[in-house]
GROMACS .gro file of N, CA and C in nm:
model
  204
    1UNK      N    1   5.335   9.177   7.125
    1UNK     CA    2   5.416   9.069   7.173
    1UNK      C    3   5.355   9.007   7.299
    2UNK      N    4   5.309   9.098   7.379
    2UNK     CA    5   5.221   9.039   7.513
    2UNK      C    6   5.121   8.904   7.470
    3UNK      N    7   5.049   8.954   7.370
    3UNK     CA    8   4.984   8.842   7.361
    3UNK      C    9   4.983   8.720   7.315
    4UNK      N   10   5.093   8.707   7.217
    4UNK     CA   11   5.207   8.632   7.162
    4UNK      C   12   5.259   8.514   7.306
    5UNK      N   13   5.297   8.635   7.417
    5UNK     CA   14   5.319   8.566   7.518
    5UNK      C   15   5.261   8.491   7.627
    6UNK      N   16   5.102   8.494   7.595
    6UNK     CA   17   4.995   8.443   7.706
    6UNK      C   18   4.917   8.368   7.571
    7UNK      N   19   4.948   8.338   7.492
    7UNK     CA   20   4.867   8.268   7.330
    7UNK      C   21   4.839   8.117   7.430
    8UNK      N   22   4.965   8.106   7.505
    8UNK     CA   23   4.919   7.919   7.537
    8UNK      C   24   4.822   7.958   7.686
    9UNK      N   25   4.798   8.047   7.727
    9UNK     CA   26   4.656   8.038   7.833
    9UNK      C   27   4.542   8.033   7.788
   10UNK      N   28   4.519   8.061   7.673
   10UNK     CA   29   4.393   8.054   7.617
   10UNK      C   30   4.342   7.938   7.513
   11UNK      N   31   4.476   7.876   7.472
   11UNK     CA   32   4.472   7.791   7.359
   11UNK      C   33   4.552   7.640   7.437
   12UNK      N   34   4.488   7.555   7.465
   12UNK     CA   35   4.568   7.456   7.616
   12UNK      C   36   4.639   7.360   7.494
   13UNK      N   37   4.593   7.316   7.375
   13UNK     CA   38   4.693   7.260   7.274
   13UNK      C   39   4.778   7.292   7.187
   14UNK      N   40   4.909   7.227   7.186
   14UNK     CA   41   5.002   7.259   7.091
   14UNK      C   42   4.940   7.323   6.907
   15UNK      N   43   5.016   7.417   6.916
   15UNK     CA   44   4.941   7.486   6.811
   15UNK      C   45   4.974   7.419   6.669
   16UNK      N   46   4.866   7.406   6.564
   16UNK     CA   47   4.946   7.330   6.446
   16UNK      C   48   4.959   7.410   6.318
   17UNK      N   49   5.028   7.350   6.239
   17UNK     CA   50   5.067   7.434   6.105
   17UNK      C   51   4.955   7.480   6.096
   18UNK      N   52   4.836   7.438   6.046
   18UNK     CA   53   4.751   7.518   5.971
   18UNK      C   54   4.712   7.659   6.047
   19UNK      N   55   4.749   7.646   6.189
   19UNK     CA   56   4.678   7.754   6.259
   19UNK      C   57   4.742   7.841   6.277
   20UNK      N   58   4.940   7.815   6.242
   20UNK     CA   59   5.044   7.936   6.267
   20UNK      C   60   5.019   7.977   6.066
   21UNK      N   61   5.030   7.902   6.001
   21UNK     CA   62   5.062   7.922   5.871
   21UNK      C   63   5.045   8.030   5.797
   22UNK      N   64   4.926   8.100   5.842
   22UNK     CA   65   4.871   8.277   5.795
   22UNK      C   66   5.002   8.340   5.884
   23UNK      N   67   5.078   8.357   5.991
   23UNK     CA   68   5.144   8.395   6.009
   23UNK      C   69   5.299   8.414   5.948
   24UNK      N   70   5.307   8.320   5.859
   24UNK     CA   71   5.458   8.275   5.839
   24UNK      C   72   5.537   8.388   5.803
   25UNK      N   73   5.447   8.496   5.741
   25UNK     CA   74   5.529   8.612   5.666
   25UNK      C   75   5.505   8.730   5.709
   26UNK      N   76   5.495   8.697   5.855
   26UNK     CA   77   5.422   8.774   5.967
   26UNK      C   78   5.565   8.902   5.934
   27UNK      N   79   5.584   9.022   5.975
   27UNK     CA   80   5.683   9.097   6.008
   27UNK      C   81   5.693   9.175   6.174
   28UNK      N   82   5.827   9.161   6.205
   28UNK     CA   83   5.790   9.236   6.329
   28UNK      C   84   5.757   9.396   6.357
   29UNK      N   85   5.688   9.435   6.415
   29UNK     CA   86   5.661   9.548   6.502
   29UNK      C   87   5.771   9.646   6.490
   30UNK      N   88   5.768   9.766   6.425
   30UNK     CA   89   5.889   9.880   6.447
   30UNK      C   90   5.927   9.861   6.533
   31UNK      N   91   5.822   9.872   6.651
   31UNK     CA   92   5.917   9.892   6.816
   31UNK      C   93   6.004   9.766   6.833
   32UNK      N   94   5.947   9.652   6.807
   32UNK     CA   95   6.021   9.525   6.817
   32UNK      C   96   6.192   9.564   6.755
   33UNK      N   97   6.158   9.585   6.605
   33UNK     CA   98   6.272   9.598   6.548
   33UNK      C   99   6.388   9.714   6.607
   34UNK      N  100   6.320   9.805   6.647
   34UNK     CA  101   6.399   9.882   6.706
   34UNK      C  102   6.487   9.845   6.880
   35UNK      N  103   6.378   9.758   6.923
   35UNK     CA  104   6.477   9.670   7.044
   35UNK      C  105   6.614   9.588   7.029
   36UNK      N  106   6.595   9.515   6.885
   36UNK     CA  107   6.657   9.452   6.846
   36UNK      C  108   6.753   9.568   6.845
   37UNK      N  109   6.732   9.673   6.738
   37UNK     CA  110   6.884   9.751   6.706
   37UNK      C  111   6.964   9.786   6.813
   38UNK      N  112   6.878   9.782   6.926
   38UNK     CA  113   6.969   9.866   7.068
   38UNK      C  114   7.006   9.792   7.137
   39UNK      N  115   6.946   9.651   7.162
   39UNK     CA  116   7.008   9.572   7.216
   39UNK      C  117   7.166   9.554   7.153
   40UNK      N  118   7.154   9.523   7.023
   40UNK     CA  119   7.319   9.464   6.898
   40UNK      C  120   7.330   9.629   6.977
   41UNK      N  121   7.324   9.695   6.989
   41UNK     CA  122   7.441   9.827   7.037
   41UNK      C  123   7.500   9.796   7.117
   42UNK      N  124   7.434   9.798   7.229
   42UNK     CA  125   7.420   9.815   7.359
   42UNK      C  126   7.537   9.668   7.414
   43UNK      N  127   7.502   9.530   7.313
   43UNK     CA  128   7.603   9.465   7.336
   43UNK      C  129   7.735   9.477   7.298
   44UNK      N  130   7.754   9.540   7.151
   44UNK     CA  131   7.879   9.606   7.106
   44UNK      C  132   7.939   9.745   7.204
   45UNK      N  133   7.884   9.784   7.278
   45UNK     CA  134   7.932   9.823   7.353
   45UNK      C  135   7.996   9.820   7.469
   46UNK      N  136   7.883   9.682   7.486
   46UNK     CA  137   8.026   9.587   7.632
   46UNK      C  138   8.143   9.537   7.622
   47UNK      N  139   8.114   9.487   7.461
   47UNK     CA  140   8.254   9.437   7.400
   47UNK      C  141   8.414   9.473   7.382
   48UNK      N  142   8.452   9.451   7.482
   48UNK     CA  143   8.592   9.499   7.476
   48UNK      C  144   8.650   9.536   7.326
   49UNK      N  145   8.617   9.421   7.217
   49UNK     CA  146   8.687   9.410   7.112
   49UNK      C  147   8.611   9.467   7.004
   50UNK      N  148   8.454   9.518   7.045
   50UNK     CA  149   8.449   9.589   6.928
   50UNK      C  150   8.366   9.751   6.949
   51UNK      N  151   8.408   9.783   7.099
   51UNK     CA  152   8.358   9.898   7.166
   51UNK      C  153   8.435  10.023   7.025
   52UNK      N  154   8.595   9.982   7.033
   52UNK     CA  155   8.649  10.132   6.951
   52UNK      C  156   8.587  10.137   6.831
   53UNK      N  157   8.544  10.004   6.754
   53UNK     CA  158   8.504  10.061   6.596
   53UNK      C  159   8.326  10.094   6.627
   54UNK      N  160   8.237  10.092   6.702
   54UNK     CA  161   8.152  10.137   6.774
   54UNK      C  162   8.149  10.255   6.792
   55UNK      N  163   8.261  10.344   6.874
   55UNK     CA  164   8.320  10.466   6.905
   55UNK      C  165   8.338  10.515   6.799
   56UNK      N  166   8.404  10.450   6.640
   56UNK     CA  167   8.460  10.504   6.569
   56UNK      C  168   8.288  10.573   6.490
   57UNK      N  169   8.270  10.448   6.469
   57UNK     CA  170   8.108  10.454   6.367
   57UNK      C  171   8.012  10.606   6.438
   58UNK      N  172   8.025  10.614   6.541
   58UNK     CA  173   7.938  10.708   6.649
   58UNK      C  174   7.983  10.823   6.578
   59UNK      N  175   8.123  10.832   6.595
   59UNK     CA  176   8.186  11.010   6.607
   59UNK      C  177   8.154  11.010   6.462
   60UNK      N  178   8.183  10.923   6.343
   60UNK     CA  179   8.155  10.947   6.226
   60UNK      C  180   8.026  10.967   6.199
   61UNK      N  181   7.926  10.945   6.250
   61UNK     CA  182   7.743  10.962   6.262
   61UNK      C  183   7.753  11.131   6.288
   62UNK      N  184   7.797  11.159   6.404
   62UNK     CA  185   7.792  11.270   6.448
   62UNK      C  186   7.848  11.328   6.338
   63UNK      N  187   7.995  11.360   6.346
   63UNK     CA  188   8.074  11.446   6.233
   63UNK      C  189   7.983  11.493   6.091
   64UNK      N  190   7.902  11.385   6.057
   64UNK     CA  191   7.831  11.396   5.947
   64UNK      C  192   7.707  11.444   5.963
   65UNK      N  193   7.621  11.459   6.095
   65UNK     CA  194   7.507  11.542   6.128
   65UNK      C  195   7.538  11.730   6.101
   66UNK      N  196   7.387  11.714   6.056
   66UNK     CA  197   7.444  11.856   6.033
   66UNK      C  198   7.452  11.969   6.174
   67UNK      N  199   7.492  12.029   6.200
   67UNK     CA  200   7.532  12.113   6.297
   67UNK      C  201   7.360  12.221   6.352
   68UNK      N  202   7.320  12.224   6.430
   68UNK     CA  203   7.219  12.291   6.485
   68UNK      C  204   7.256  12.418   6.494
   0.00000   0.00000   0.00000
């Protein structure tokens, strides 16, 4: 992603189709994807309105782990 993010220091013109187009079916990065999942937590968890079914989904994760 870093470099994704410094792409316009090296490249001073607007980039054009032909040059994103090998990308289009690009997929993101596990780690990426996994930011994503914790972030959607992490905001359902501020959420007043959907912290308890959050709470609920958790204890049911757990309950269903198997016991160490």
């Amino acid at each position: 992603m870093m470099l994704a993010l410094d792409a316009h220091r090296h490249h001073p013109q607007p980039f054009t189709e032909e040059k994103l187009r090998p990308y289009r079916d690009a997929e993101a990065p596990d780690s990426q994807k996994e930011i994503a999942h914790r972030r959607k937590v992490m905001r359902a968890a501020r959420s007043t309105k959907k912290r308890a079914e959050l709470l609920r989904e958790r204890e049911e994760r757990y309950a269903a782990s198997p016991l160490p």
